[in-house]
Amino acid sequence: MPAKNAAQWLEPPRVPETHYVSGAVYTDPAIFAEEREKIFFRTWRMACHESELPAPGDFRTYDHVGMPLVTVRGKDGRIRTFLNVCSHRGATLVQEIAGNVERFVCFYHLWAYDTAGTCIDIPREDGYAKTGLRKEDCGLREVRTETRLGLVFINMDDAAEPLADFLGPALDRFENVMSHGNLEVLHYSRQVLKANWKAWMETNVDAYHTFMHVGLRKTQVDTTRRITVYPNGHTGGGGQKMTYANYAGWANRDQSLALPGLDATEMRTVHLWPNALVLSRGTIIRLDTIVPIDIEHTVVEFRGLGMKGDTPEQRRQRNSHHNQFWGPLGRNIPEDAFAAEACAMTFGPGAARYQTIARQENLTAQDDAGLRNFYGEWSRRLGRPYHNPSNRT
Ligand code: FES
Ligand SMILES: [Fe+2]
């Protein structure tokens, strides 16, 4: 086929409208503002794993698309989340990234809150006697928090559907693997991408790019993959058997290290809409949380999950299994980051106008059904067709 002239380049691909995406979904500031309100402030976001908050008083702070949050295990054992904002004059309440507290004490005027978010101390409280301000009216703003299979999720929307309804059966393939309470986070890292948040989801939902990764080209046969499309934009995959020894310097994985319910050679994945991944490679689980900083910068948090109680040698091997593909210098993460940023570089200035998501292989192998499912939910939530998002539905 000949190269295209300028006008031809602007034409959409000659495939059904459901099979291509307009570049405006990455670059239009109005769309990004709507995503914040209609997606990130209304759907469930994976925040951390419960093993990161093992004891009463353990907390973690983090950003949710500009909203400062703190998740804490209360004295009663329950995990709750609050806006990390003091109700006195709005200062950031908790300054540390993680730690353990008896109670939260604001640095500014020393108002104090218990781990259930109740205001429990106001210095020289009688100074408010004439104005009617009462401690019991000064609690923190609680953010809905629910767990599934040890994964802690938050939702900014008090009226949102329960987590179980939102997830539906999407995590069922990890039921046996993650329900026993013996998993813990053994790896944490984070990376800032110069790319729109959706680019990281795409490069993970996209099964066709297996060929980009030398490590995958050598160790896995993609035609055995089976893809399951779930309601609410979630997609699952798996079935591939990995032959790690095909890669020079690597060995096949020993079944003695396999996680409960998994074969050590097996790959299993779930992409949770809008911004989380749960992936397993038999002996290790990877969790990604993808949160935009702005329209063209994204933070990806990576967690690796393994078994509690490993011997030092088992842990060394499990860490090695994690890092071969999923460490910051592994055979997947830097390559996927390069792909996401390479697309961002062209869509940002308007050089690229569309991307096609047109592969159909009956939900096997390298079908783009997961990408169409992701964008179908995006369109439903925003009321904008992804092939032409300026045309509201
Ligand atoms: S702003 Fe927190 S105590 Fe005043
Ligand atoms: Fe990849």
Short mmCIF file of C-alpha atoms and ligand atoms in Angstrom, two decimals:
data_model
loop_
_atom_site.label_atom_id
_atom_site.label_comp_id
_atom_site.label_asym_id
_atom_site.label_seq_id
_atom_site.Cartn_x
_atom_site.Cartn_y
_atom_site.Cartn_z
CA MET A 1 0.00 0.00 0.00
CA PRO A 2 1.35 3.44 -0.86
CA ALA A 3 2.17 6.02 1.81
CA LYS A 4 -0.63 8.43 2.72
CA ASN A 5 -0.85 12.14 1.98
CA ALA A 6 -1.77 14.67 4.72
CA ALA A 7 -5.54 14.37 4.24
CA GLN A 8 -5.46 10.57 4.10
CA TRP A 9 -3.44 10.48 7.34
CA LEU A 10 -6.29 12.26 9.16
CA GLU A 11 -8.89 9.73 8.05
CA PRO A 12 -9.89 7.10 10.59
CA PRO A 13 -8.80 3.51 9.94
CA ARG A 14 -11.12 1.51 7.64
CA VAL A 15 -12.34 -0.85 10.32
CA PRO A 16 -15.54 -0.80 12.45
CA GLU A 17 -15.81 2.20 14.81
CA THR A 18 -15.38 -0.13 17.80
CA HIS A 19 -11.97 -1.16 16.47
CA TYR A 20 -10.01 2.09 16.67
CA VAL A 21 -9.33 4.81 19.26
CA SER A 22 -9.01 8.54 18.66
CA GLY A 23 -5.82 10.18 19.92
CA ALA A 24 -8.00 12.82 21.60
CA VAL A 25 -8.56 10.39 24.50
CA TYR A 26 -4.92 11.05 25.49
CA THR A 27 -4.60 14.74 24.73
CA ASP A 28 -7.86 16.64 25.32
CA PRO A 29 -7.71 18.44 28.72
CA ALA A 30 -11.51 18.48 28.97
CA ILE A 31 -11.56 14.69 28.64
CA PHE A 32 -8.91 14.32 31.33
CA ALA A 33 -10.93 16.53 33.71
CA GLU A 34 -13.97 14.33 33.06
CA GLU A 35 -11.99 11.16 33.65
CA ARG A 36 -11.01 12.48 37.07
CA GLU A 37 -14.61 13.15 38.05
CA LYS A 38 -16.46 10.30 36.33
CA ILE A 39 -13.89 7.51 36.53
CA PHE A 40 -11.36 8.04 39.30
CA PHE A 41 -13.76 9.62 41.79
CA ARG A 42 -16.51 7.04 41.19
CA THR A 43 -14.85 3.66 40.77
CA TRP A 44 -12.86 1.35 43.03
CA ARG A 45 -9.09 1.86 43.14
CA MET A 46 -6.70 -0.80 44.42
CA ALA A 47 -4.75 0.98 47.19
CA CYS A 48 -2.47 -1.65 48.73
CA HIS A 49 -2.31 -5.19 50.07
CA GLU A 50 -3.51 -5.94 53.60
CA SER A 51 -0.08 -7.36 54.53
CA GLU A 52 1.26 -3.78 54.33
CA LEU A 53 -0.95 -2.92 57.33
CA PRO A 54 -0.40 -5.94 59.59
CA ALA A 55 -0.80 -4.28 63.03
CA PRO A 56 -3.34 -1.90 64.55
CA GLY A 57 -2.19 1.66 63.91
CA ASP A 58 -0.24 0.80 60.72
CA PHE A 59 -0.90 3.36 57.99
CA ARG A 60 0.10 4.31 54.45
CA THR A 61 -0.36 7.68 52.72
CA TYR A 62 -0.69 8.13 48.96
CA ASP A 63 -2.15 10.31 46.25
CA HIS A 64 -5.33 9.57 44.34
CA VAL A 65 -5.43 11.87 41.29
CA GLY A 66 -4.62 14.88 43.48
CA MET A 67 -6.53 13.69 46.56
CA PRO A 68 -4.22 12.97 49.55
CA LEU A 69 -5.35 9.78 51.30
CA VAL A 70 -4.31 7.81 54.35
CA THR A 71 -5.28 4.17 54.84
CA VAL A 72 -4.93 2.81 58.36
CA ARG A 73 -5.68 -0.39 60.29
CA GLY A 74 -7.73 0.72 63.27
CA LYS A 75 -7.40 -0.40 66.86
CA ASP A 76 -10.44 -2.59 66.13
CA GLY A 77 -8.53 -4.31 63.28
CA ARG A 78 -10.65 -2.73 60.57
CA ILE A 79 -8.95 -1.03 57.61
CA ARG A 80 -10.28 2.47 56.90
CA THR A 81 -9.27 5.32 54.62
CA PHE A 82 -9.55 9.07 55.17
CA LEU A 83 -8.77 12.20 53.26
CA ASN A 84 -5.35 13.14 54.64
CA VAL A 85 -6.67 16.53 55.65
CA CYS A 86 -7.06 18.01 59.11
CA SER A 87 -10.59 19.25 59.71
CA HIS A 88 -9.35 22.35 61.58
CA ARG A 89 -7.67 24.46 58.92
CA GLY A 90 -7.00 21.92 56.22
CA ALA A 91 -3.34 21.07 56.75
CA THR A 92 -2.00 17.76 55.51
CA LEU A 93 -2.53 15.61 58.58
CA VAL A 94 -0.03 12.76 58.13
CA GLN A 95 3.37 13.66 56.68
CA GLU A 96 5.04 10.22 56.55
CA ILE A 97 4.62 7.72 53.71
CA ALA A 98 4.04 4.85 56.14
CA GLY A 99 4.30 4.12 59.85
CA ASN A 100 2.37 3.25 62.98
CA VAL A 101 0.40 5.57 65.23
CA GLU A 102 -1.56 5.49 68.44
CA ARG A 103 -3.51 8.43 67.07
CA PHE A 104 -3.01 11.03 64.37
CA VAL A 105 -1.89 14.42 65.74
CA CYS A 106 -1.86 17.36 63.35
CA PHE A 107 1.46 19.23 63.52
CA TYR A 108 -0.18 22.64 63.14
CA HIS A 109 -2.39 23.15 66.22
CA LEU A 110 -2.22 19.60 67.59
CA TRP A 111 -5.79 18.52 66.96
CA ALA A 112 -5.85 14.72 67.37
CA TYR A 113 -7.86 11.92 65.74
CA ASP A 114 -8.17 8.25 66.58
CA THR A 115 -7.68 5.50 63.98
CA ALA A 116 -11.43 5.48 63.30
CA GLY A 117 -11.27 9.15 62.24
CA THR A 118 -12.94 10.62 65.33
CA CYS A 119 -11.58 13.92 66.60
CA ILE A 120 -10.49 13.14 70.15
CA ASP A 121 -8.54 16.18 71.28
CA ILE A 122 -8.62 19.92 70.65
CA PRO A 123 -6.07 21.91 72.68
CA ARG A 124 -7.72 24.63 74.81
CA GLU A 125 -11.10 23.52 73.55
CA ASP A 126 -12.95 25.96 75.82
CA GLY A 127 -11.86 28.77 73.50
CA TYR A 128 -14.64 27.56 71.18
CA ALA A 129 -17.35 27.60 73.87
CA LYS A 130 -18.98 30.75 72.58
CA THR A 131 -19.06 29.66 68.93
CA GLY A 132 -20.62 26.22 69.19
CA LEU A 133 -17.74 24.24 67.67
CA ARG A 134 -17.72 20.73 69.14
CA LYS A 135 -15.11 17.95 68.88
CA GLU A 136 -17.73 15.45 67.82
CA ASP A 137 -18.42 17.52 64.68
CA CYS A 138 -14.74 17.57 63.65
CA GLY A 139 -14.04 14.03 62.45
CA LEU A 140 -12.00 13.18 59.35
CA ARG A 141 -13.65 12.61 55.97
CA GLU A 142 -13.87 8.82 55.61
CA VAL A 143 -13.39 7.24 52.18
CA ARG A 144 -15.09 3.93 51.47
CA THR A 145 -12.69 1.01 51.88
CA GLU A 146 -13.32 -2.67 51.15
CA THR A 147 -11.07 -5.69 50.66
CA ARG A 148 -11.19 -8.68 48.34
CA LEU A 149 -8.61 -11.50 48.45
CA GLY A 150 -6.38 -9.32 50.64
CA LEU A 151 -6.45 -6.44 48.16
CA VAL A 152 -7.53 -3.14 49.72
CA PHE A 153 -9.71 -0.94 47.50
CA ILE A 154 -10.98 2.60 48.06
CA ASN A 155 -13.78 4.58 46.45
CA MET A 156 -14.29 8.34 46.74
CA ASP A 157 -18.00 7.98 45.92
CA ASP A 158 -20.24 7.20 48.89
CA ALA A 159 -23.02 6.20 46.45
CA ALA A 160 -20.92 3.79 44.35
CA GLU A 161 -21.90 0.13 44.03
CA PRO A 162 -20.27 -2.28 46.53
CA LEU A 163 -16.82 -3.56 45.54
CA ALA A 164 -18.14 -7.09 45.02
CA ASP A 165 -20.69 -5.84 42.47
CA PHE A 166 -18.07 -3.76 40.67
CA LEU A 167 -15.60 -6.65 40.41
CA GLY A 168 -18.19 -9.33 39.60
CA PRO A 169 -16.35 -12.57 38.75
CA ALA A 170 -13.20 -10.79 37.54
CA LEU A 171 -10.97 -11.96 40.42
CA ASP A 172 -12.46 -15.46 40.74
CA ARG A 173 -9.47 -17.02 38.95
CA PHE A 174 -7.33 -15.88 41.91
CA GLU A 175 -9.74 -17.14 44.60
CA ASN A 176 -7.68 -20.20 45.64
CA VAL A 177 -4.40 -18.41 45.03
CA MET A 178 -5.02 -15.38 47.24
CA SER A 179 -7.73 -16.23 49.78
CA HIS A 180 -5.57 -18.09 52.33
CA GLY A 181 -4.04 -15.04 54.04
CA ASN A 182 -0.44 -16.25 53.70
CA LEU A 183 0.72 -13.73 51.10
CA GLU A 184 2.86 -10.69 51.76
CA VAL A 185 4.37 -7.86 49.76
CA LEU A 186 8.02 -8.65 49.02
CA HIS A 187 8.64 -6.04 46.34
CA TYR A 188 7.58 -2.41 46.04
CA SER A 189 8.72 0.10 43.44
CA ARG A 190 7.19 2.98 41.57
CA GLN A 191 7.84 4.65 38.27
CA VAL A 192 6.71 7.93 36.72
CA LEU A 193 5.87 7.58 33.03
CA LYS A 194 5.68 10.45 30.59
CA ALA A 195 2.47 9.06 29.16
CA ASN A 196 -1.26 9.22 29.69
CA TRP A 197 -2.49 6.73 32.32
CA LYS A 198 -4.37 4.64 29.74
CA ALA A 199 -1.13 3.88 27.90
CA TRP A 200 0.06 1.65 30.76
CA MET A 201 -3.23 -0.23 30.85
CA GLU A 202 -3.10 -0.65 27.08
CA THR A 203 0.38 -2.09 26.96
CA ASN A 204 -0.67 -4.66 29.53
CA VAL A 205 -4.10 -5.53 28.12
CA ASP A 206 -2.57 -5.72 24.62
CA ALA A 207 -1.51 -9.33 24.09
CA TYR A 208 -0.21 -8.74 20.57
CA HIS A 209 2.95 -6.99 21.72
CA THR A 210 4.40 -10.20 23.17
CA PHE A 211 6.82 -10.12 20.24
CA MET A 212 8.35 -6.89 21.55
CA HIS A 213 9.76 -8.69 24.61
CA VAL A 214 12.73 -10.91 23.87
CA GLY A 215 12.12 -12.73 27.17
CA LEU A 216 8.53 -13.55 26.19
CA ARG A 217 9.40 -14.50 22.61
CA LYS A 218 11.70 -17.17 23.96
CA THR A 219 9.70 -18.47 26.91
CA GLN A 220 6.01 -18.48 26.03
CA VAL A 221 3.66 -19.68 23.33
CA ASP A 222 0.88 -17.15 22.96
CA THR A 223 -1.52 -19.22 20.90
CA THR A 224 -2.51 -21.03 24.10
CA ARG A 225 -3.80 -17.83 25.75
CA ARG A 226 -7.52 -17.63 26.58
CA ILE A 227 -9.15 -14.24 27.15
CA THR A 228 -12.27 -13.63 29.25
CA VAL A 229 -14.19 -10.38 28.93
CA TYR A 230 -16.04 -9.42 32.13
CA PRO A 231 -18.68 -6.75 32.84
CA ASN A 232 -17.53 -3.28 33.96
CA GLY A 233 -14.48 -3.29 31.68
CA HIS A 234 -12.42 -6.00 33.44
CA THR A 235 -10.56 -8.62 31.39
CA GLY A 236 -8.87 -11.87 32.37
CA GLY A 237 -6.35 -14.03 30.59
CA GLY A 238 -4.17 -17.04 31.02
CA GLY A 239 -3.42 -20.55 29.95
CA GLN A 240 0.09 -19.92 28.64
CA LYS A 241 2.77 -22.30 29.87
CA MET A 242 6.21 -20.81 30.28
CA THR A 243 9.48 -22.53 29.48
CA TYR A 244 11.88 -20.23 31.30
CA ALA A 245 14.93 -22.36 30.50
CA ASN A 246 14.55 -21.31 26.85
CA TYR A 247 16.10 -17.98 27.85
CA ALA A 248 19.88 -18.17 28.24
CA GLY A 249 20.89 -18.09 31.90
CA TRP A 250 17.43 -18.85 33.30
CA ALA A 251 16.09 -22.10 34.73
CA ASN A 252 12.58 -23.52 34.78
CA ARG A 253 10.62 -22.86 37.98
CA ASP A 254 10.34 -25.52 40.62
CA GLN A 255 6.82 -26.57 41.56
CA SER A 256 7.85 -26.49 45.25
CA LEU A 257 7.75 -22.69 45.00
CA ALA A 258 4.35 -22.54 43.28
CA LEU A 259 1.65 -20.49 45.00
CA PRO A 260 -1.44 -22.40 46.21
CA GLY A 261 -3.66 -23.39 43.30
CA LEU A 262 -1.07 -22.58 40.63
CA ASP A 263 1.29 -24.50 38.43
CA ALA A 264 4.80 -23.02 38.47
CA THR A 265 4.82 -22.77 34.67
CA GLU A 266 1.47 -21.01 34.43
CA MET A 267 0.57 -17.43 33.54
CA ARG A 268 -2.67 -15.91 34.83
CA THR A 269 -3.82 -12.29 34.52
CA VAL A 270 -6.65 -9.94 35.43
CA HIS A 271 -6.87 -6.35 34.26
CA LEU A 272 -9.21 -4.50 36.59
CA TRP A 273 -10.88 -1.51 35.06
CA PRO A 274 -9.89 1.27 35.18
CA ASN A 275 -6.37 1.10 36.58
CA ALA A 276 -5.15 -2.06 38.29
CA LEU A 277 -3.48 -5.31 37.28
CA VAL A 278 -3.18 -8.65 39.06
CA LEU A 279 -0.74 -10.94 37.25
CA SER A 280 0.77 -14.23 38.31
CA ARG A 281 3.65 -16.35 37.07
CA GLY A 282 3.10 -19.44 39.17
CA THR A 283 5.50 -18.57 41.97
CA ILE A 284 4.89 -14.84 42.27
CA ILE A 285 2.10 -12.27 41.87
CA ARG A 286 2.45 -8.73 40.53
CA LEU A 287 0.05 -5.94 41.43
CA ASP A 288 0.05 -2.65 39.52
CA THR A 289 -1.84 0.50 40.47
CA ILE A 290 -1.87 3.20 37.79
CA VAL A 291 -2.73 6.77 38.80
CA PRO A 292 -2.44 9.90 36.65
CA ILE A 293 -0.48 12.91 37.89
CA ASP A 294 -1.77 14.97 34.98
CA ILE A 295 -2.84 14.26 31.42
CA GLU A 296 0.66 13.24 30.31
CA HIS A 297 2.31 11.92 33.49
CA THR A 298 1.41 8.76 35.34
CA VAL A 299 2.61 7.01 38.49
CA VAL A 300 2.68 3.23 38.37
CA GLU A 301 3.11 1.46 41.70
CA PHE A 302 4.43 -2.10 41.47
CA ARG A 303 4.02 -4.68 44.20
CA GLY A 304 5.25 -8.25 44.23
CA LEU A 305 3.40 -10.79 46.39
CA GLY A 306 4.86 -14.02 47.68
CA MET A 307 4.37 -16.53 50.46
CA LYS A 308 4.95 -15.65 54.10
CA GLY A 309 7.38 -17.96 55.85
CA ASP A 310 9.78 -18.54 52.97
CA THR A 311 13.24 -19.78 53.91
CA PRO A 312 15.99 -17.31 52.90
CA GLU A 313 16.76 -19.47 49.86
CA GLN A 314 13.10 -19.70 48.84
CA ARG A 315 12.79 -15.92 49.16
CA ARG A 316 15.92 -15.38 47.12
CA GLN A 317 14.52 -17.56 44.35
CA ARG A 318 11.08 -15.94 44.52
CA ASN A 319 12.62 -12.48 44.31
CA SER A 320 14.66 -13.66 41.34
CA HIS A 321 11.50 -14.96 39.64
CA HIS A 322 9.85 -11.60 40.24
CA ASN A 323 12.75 -9.53 39.01
CA GLN A 324 13.49 -11.56 35.87
CA PHE A 325 10.42 -10.03 34.22
CA TRP A 326 8.90 -7.56 36.66
CA GLY A 327 11.76 -5.88 38.47
CA PRO A 328 12.65 -2.29 37.50
CA LEU A 329 15.44 -3.75 35.34
CA GLY A 330 13.58 -6.91 34.29
CA ARG A 331 12.65 -8.09 30.81
CA ASN A 332 9.17 -6.54 30.89
CA ILE A 333 8.83 -3.29 32.83
CA PRO A 334 11.43 -1.09 31.07
CA GLU A 335 10.31 -2.40 27.67
CA ASP A 336 6.63 -1.75 28.38
CA ALA A 337 7.49 1.72 29.70
CA PHE A 338 9.38 2.45 26.50
CA ALA A 339 6.34 1.37 24.45
CA ALA A 340 3.91 3.53 26.46
CA GLU A 341 6.15 6.59 26.21
CA ALA A 342 6.88 6.01 22.51
CA CYS A 343 3.14 6.28 21.78
CA ALA A 344 2.75 9.31 24.08
CA MET A 345 5.48 11.11 22.14
CA THR A 346 3.50 10.89 18.91
CA PHE A 347 -0.05 11.43 20.17
CA GLY A 348 0.97 14.42 22.32
CA PRO A 349 1.86 16.74 19.43
CA GLY A 350 -0.86 15.29 17.17
CA ALA A 351 1.45 13.36 14.86
CA ALA A 352 -0.42 10.12 15.53
CA ARG A 353 -4.22 10.45 15.22
CA TYR A 354 -5.64 6.98 15.78
CA GLN A 355 -4.66 3.59 17.05
CA THR A 356 -6.29 0.38 15.87
CA ILE A 357 -7.52 -2.29 18.25
CA ALA A 358 -8.90 -4.51 15.51
CA ARG A 359 -7.54 -8.03 16.10
CA GLN A 360 -10.20 -10.75 16.40
CA GLU A 361 -9.15 -14.31 17.26
CA ASN A 362 -12.22 -15.68 19.06
CA LEU A 363 -10.94 -14.59 22.50
CA THR A 364 -7.70 -16.52 22.13
CA ALA A 365 -4.04 -15.73 21.54
CA GLN A 366 -3.61 -12.04 20.65
CA ASP A 367 -7.23 -10.92 20.28
CA ASP A 368 -7.79 -7.20 21.03
CA ALA A 369 -11.08 -7.96 22.82
CA GLY A 370 -9.62 -6.78 26.15
CA LEU A 371 -8.74 -3.38 24.70
CA ARG A 372 -12.22 -3.02 23.19
CA ASN A 373 -13.71 -3.99 26.55
CA PHE A 374 -11.53 -1.40 28.34
CA TYR A 375 -12.56 1.36 25.96
CA GLY A 376 -16.20 0.24 25.87
CA GLU A 377 -16.41 0.89 29.61
CA TRP A 378 -14.52 4.17 29.17
CA SER A 379 -17.15 5.32 26.65
CA ARG A 380 -20.01 4.18 28.87
CA ARG A 381 -18.67 6.12 31.86
CA LEU A 382 -17.86 9.31 29.96
CA GLY A 383 -20.71 9.28 27.46
CA ARG A 384 -18.20 9.77 24.65
CA PRO A 385 -17.44 7.21 21.90
CA TYR A 386 -13.75 6.41 21.97
CA HIS A 387 -13.44 6.53 18.19
CA ASN A 388 -14.71 10.14 18.22
CA PRO A 389 -14.83 11.44 21.82
CA SER A 390 -15.83 15.01 20.90
CA ASN A 391 -19.17 13.58 19.74
CA ARG A 392 -21.07 13.00 23.00
CA THR A 393 -23.58 10.16 23.16
S1 FES B 1 -4.74 22.60 60.81
FE1 FES B 1 -4.60 20.75 61.91
S2 FES B 1 -4.70 21.32 63.96
FE2 FES B 1 -4.90 23.19 62.89
FE FE B 2 4.58 -6.01 27.78
#
